Short mmCIF file of C-alpha atoms in Angstrom, two decimals:
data_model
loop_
_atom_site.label_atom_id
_atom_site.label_comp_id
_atom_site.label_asym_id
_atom_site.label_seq_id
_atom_site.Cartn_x
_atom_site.Cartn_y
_atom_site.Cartn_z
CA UNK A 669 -1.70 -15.43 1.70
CA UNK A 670 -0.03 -15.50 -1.44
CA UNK A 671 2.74 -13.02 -2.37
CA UNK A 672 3.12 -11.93 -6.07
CA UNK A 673 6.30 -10.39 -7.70
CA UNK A 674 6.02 -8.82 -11.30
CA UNK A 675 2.83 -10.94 -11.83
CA UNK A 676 4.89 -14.47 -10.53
CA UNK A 677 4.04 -16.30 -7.29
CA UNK A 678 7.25 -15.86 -5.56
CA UNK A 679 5.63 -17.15 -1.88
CA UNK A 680 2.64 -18.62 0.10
CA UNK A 681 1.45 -19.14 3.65
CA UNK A 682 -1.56 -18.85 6.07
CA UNK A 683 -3.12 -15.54 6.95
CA UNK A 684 -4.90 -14.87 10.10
CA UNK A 685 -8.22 -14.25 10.76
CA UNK A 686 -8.32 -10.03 10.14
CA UNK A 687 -11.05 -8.19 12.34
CA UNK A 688 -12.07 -4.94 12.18
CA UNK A 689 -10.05 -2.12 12.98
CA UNK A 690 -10.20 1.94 13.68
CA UNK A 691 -6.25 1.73 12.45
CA UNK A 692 -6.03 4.12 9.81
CA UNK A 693 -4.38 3.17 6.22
CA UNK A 694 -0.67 4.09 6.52
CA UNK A 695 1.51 4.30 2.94
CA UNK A 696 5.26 3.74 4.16
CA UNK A 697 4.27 3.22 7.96
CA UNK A 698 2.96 1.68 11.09
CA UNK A 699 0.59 3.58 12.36
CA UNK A 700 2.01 3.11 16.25
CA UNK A 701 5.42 1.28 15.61
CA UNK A 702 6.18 1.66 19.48
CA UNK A 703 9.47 3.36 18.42
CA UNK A 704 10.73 0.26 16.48
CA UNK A 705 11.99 1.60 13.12
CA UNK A 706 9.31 0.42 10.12
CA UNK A 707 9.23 3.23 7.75
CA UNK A 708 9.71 2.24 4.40
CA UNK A 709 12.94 4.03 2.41
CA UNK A 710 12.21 3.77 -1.13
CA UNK A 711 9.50 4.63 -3.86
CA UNK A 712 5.67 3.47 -3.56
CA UNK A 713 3.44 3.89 -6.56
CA UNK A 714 0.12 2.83 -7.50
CA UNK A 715 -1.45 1.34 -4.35
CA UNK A 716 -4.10 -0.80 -4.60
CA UNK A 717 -6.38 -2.46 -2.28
CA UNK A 718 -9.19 -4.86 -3.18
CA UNK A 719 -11.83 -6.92 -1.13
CA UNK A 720 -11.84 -9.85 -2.79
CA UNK A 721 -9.03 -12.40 -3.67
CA UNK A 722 -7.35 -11.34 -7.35
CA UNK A 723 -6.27 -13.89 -9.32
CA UNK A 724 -2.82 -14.92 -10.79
CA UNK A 725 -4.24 -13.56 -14.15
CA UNK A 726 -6.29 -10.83 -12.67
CA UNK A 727 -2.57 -9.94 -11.36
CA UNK A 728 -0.32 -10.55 -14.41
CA UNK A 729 -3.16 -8.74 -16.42
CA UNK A 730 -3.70 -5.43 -13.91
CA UNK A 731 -0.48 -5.00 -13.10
CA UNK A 732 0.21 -2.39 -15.98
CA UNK A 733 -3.04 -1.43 -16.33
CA UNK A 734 -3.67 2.48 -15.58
CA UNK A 735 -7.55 1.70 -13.68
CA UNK A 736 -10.63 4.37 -13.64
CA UNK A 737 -11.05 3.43 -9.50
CA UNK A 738 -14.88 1.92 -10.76
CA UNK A 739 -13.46 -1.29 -11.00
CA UNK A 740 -15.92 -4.15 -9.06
CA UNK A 741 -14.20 -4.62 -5.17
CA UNK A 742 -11.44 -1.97 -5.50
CA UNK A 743 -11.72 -0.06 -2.02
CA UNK A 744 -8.57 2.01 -2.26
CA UNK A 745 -6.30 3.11 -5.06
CA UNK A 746 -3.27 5.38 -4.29
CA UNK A 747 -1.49 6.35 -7.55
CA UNK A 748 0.69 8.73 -5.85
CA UNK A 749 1.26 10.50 -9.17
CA UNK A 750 0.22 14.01 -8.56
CA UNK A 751 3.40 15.38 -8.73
CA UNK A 752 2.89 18.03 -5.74
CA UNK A 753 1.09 19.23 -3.18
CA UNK A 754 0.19 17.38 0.10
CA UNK A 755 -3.19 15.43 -0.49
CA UNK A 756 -2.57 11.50 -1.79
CA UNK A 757 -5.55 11.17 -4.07
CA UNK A 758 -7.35 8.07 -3.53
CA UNK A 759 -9.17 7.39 -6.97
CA UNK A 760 -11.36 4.60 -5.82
CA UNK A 761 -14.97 5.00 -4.86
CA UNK A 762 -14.35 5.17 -1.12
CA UNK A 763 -12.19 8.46 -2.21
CA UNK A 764 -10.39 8.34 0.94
CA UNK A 765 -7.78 11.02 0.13
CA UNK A 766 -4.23 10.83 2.07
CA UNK A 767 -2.41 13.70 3.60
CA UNK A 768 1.31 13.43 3.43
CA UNK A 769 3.29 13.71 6.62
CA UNK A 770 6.51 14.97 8.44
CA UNK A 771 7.87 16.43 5.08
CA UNK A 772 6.62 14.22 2.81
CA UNK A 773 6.62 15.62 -0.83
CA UNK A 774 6.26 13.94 -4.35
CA UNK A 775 9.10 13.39 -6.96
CA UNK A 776 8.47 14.85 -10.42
CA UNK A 777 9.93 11.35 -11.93
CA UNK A 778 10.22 8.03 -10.34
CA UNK A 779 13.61 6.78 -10.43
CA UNK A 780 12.15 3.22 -11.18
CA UNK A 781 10.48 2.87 -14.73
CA UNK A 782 6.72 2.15 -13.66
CA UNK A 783 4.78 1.71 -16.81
CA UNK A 784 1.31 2.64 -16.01
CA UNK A 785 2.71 5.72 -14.26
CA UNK A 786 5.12 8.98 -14.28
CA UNK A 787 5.52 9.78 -10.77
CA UNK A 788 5.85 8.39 -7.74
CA UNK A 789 6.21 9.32 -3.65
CA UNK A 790 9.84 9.05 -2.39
CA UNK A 791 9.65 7.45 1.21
CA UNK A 792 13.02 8.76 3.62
CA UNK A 793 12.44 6.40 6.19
CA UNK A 794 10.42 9.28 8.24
CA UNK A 795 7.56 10.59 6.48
CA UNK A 796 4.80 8.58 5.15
CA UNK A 797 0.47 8.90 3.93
CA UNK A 798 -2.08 9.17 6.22
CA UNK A 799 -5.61 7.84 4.78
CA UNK A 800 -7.62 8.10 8.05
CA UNK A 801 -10.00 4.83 8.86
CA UNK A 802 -11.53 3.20 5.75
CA UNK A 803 -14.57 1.25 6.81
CA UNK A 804 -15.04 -0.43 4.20
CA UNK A 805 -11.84 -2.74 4.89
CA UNK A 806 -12.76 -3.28 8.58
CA UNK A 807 -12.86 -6.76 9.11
CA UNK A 808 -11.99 -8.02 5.61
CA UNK A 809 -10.95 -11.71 5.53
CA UNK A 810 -10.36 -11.99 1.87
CA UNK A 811 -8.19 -9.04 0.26
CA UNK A 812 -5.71 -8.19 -1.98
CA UNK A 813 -2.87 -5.24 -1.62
CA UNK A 814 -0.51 -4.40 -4.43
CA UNK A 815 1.78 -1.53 -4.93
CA UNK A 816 4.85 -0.58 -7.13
CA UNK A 817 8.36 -0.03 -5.04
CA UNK A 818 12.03 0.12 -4.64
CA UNK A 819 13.05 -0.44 -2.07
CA UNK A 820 16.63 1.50 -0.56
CA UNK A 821 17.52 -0.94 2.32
CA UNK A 822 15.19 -4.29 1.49
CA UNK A 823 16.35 -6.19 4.59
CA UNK A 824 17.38 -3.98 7.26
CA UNK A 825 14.46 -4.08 9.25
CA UNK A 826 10.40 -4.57 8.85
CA UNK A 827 9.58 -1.80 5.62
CA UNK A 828 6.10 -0.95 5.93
CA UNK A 829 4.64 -0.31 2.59
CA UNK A 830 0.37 -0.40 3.06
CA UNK A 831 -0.66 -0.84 6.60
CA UNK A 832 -4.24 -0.80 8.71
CA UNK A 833 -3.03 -2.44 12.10
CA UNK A 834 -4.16 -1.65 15.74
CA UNK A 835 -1.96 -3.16 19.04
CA UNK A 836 -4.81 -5.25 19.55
CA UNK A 837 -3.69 -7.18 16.46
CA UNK A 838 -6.59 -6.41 14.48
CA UNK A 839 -6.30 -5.05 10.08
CA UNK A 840 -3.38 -5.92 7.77
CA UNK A 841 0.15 -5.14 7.33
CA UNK A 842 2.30 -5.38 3.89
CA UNK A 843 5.90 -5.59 4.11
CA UNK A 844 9.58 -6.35 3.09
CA UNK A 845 10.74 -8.27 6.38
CA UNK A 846 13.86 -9.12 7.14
CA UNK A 847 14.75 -12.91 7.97
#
């Protein structure tokens, strides 16, 4: 696994073997975090989730790049930009739409300049983006997740930002964990 900040390698270790799993996708969550607090507080935008490995230029060349959701192994892509309502468009082909939960609302500008997008979703640390099961990531062992964020308290606990986890230890997790 290979962790990417702005485009730049920033750190690198060994993933585990990822089987499949009947986890939903979770933006800003865990989908059972056995009352441990993991919501993310902060602003996602722009998730992405591929099933391949991207590379470092793939990365540094994507990163800014506003994408159609026809683009070859992208299996989920968030933007989070609509701006209202309660339904997290997913863009890709799967079209596995979100539903926003306890609260959850958009926010008409993102208070962090993202420059492929206007809007973002506002995490409080409750409320988070329900996808439902997407099948086609069960059992994945190459992939790629990316989002935009901000976080509000990077280091105070495990932030979830893109989860698809069961308690049998089965899917993927993304997050800023503290030491």
């Amino acid at each position: 696994a290979v962790v990417y900040l702005d485009g730049v390698e920033i750190a690198s270790g060994t993933a585990g073997t990822r089987q499949a799993s009947s986890a939903p996708i979770m933006i800003g969550d865990f989908d059972d975090d056995n009352g441990f607090t993991q919501n993310f507080e902060g602003d996602i935008a722009d998730v992405r989730v591929w099933n391949d490995i991207r590379t470092p230029q793939e990365i540094a060349s994507n990163r800014v790049t506003d994408l159609t959701g026809n683009e070859a192994g992208l299996v989920g892509h968030w933007k989070l930009d609509q701006g209202s309502g309660t339904t997290a468009i997913d863009s890709s082909s799967t079209a596995n739409n979100g539903t926003l939960q306890n609260g959850a609302a958009f926010v008409d500008e993102a208070p962090v300049a993202i420059p492929v997008l206007g809007d973002t979703y506002e995490f409080t640390g409750s409320d988070y983006i329900d996808a439902g099961d997407i099948d086609a990531m069960d059992g994945l062992q190459r992939l790629s997740v990316a989002a935009w964020i901000n976080s509000e308290d990077a280091g105070s606990g495990n932030d979830n930002i893109v989860t698809k986890w069961s308690d049998s230890g089965q899917g993927f997790i993304l997050r800023l964990q503290s030491p």
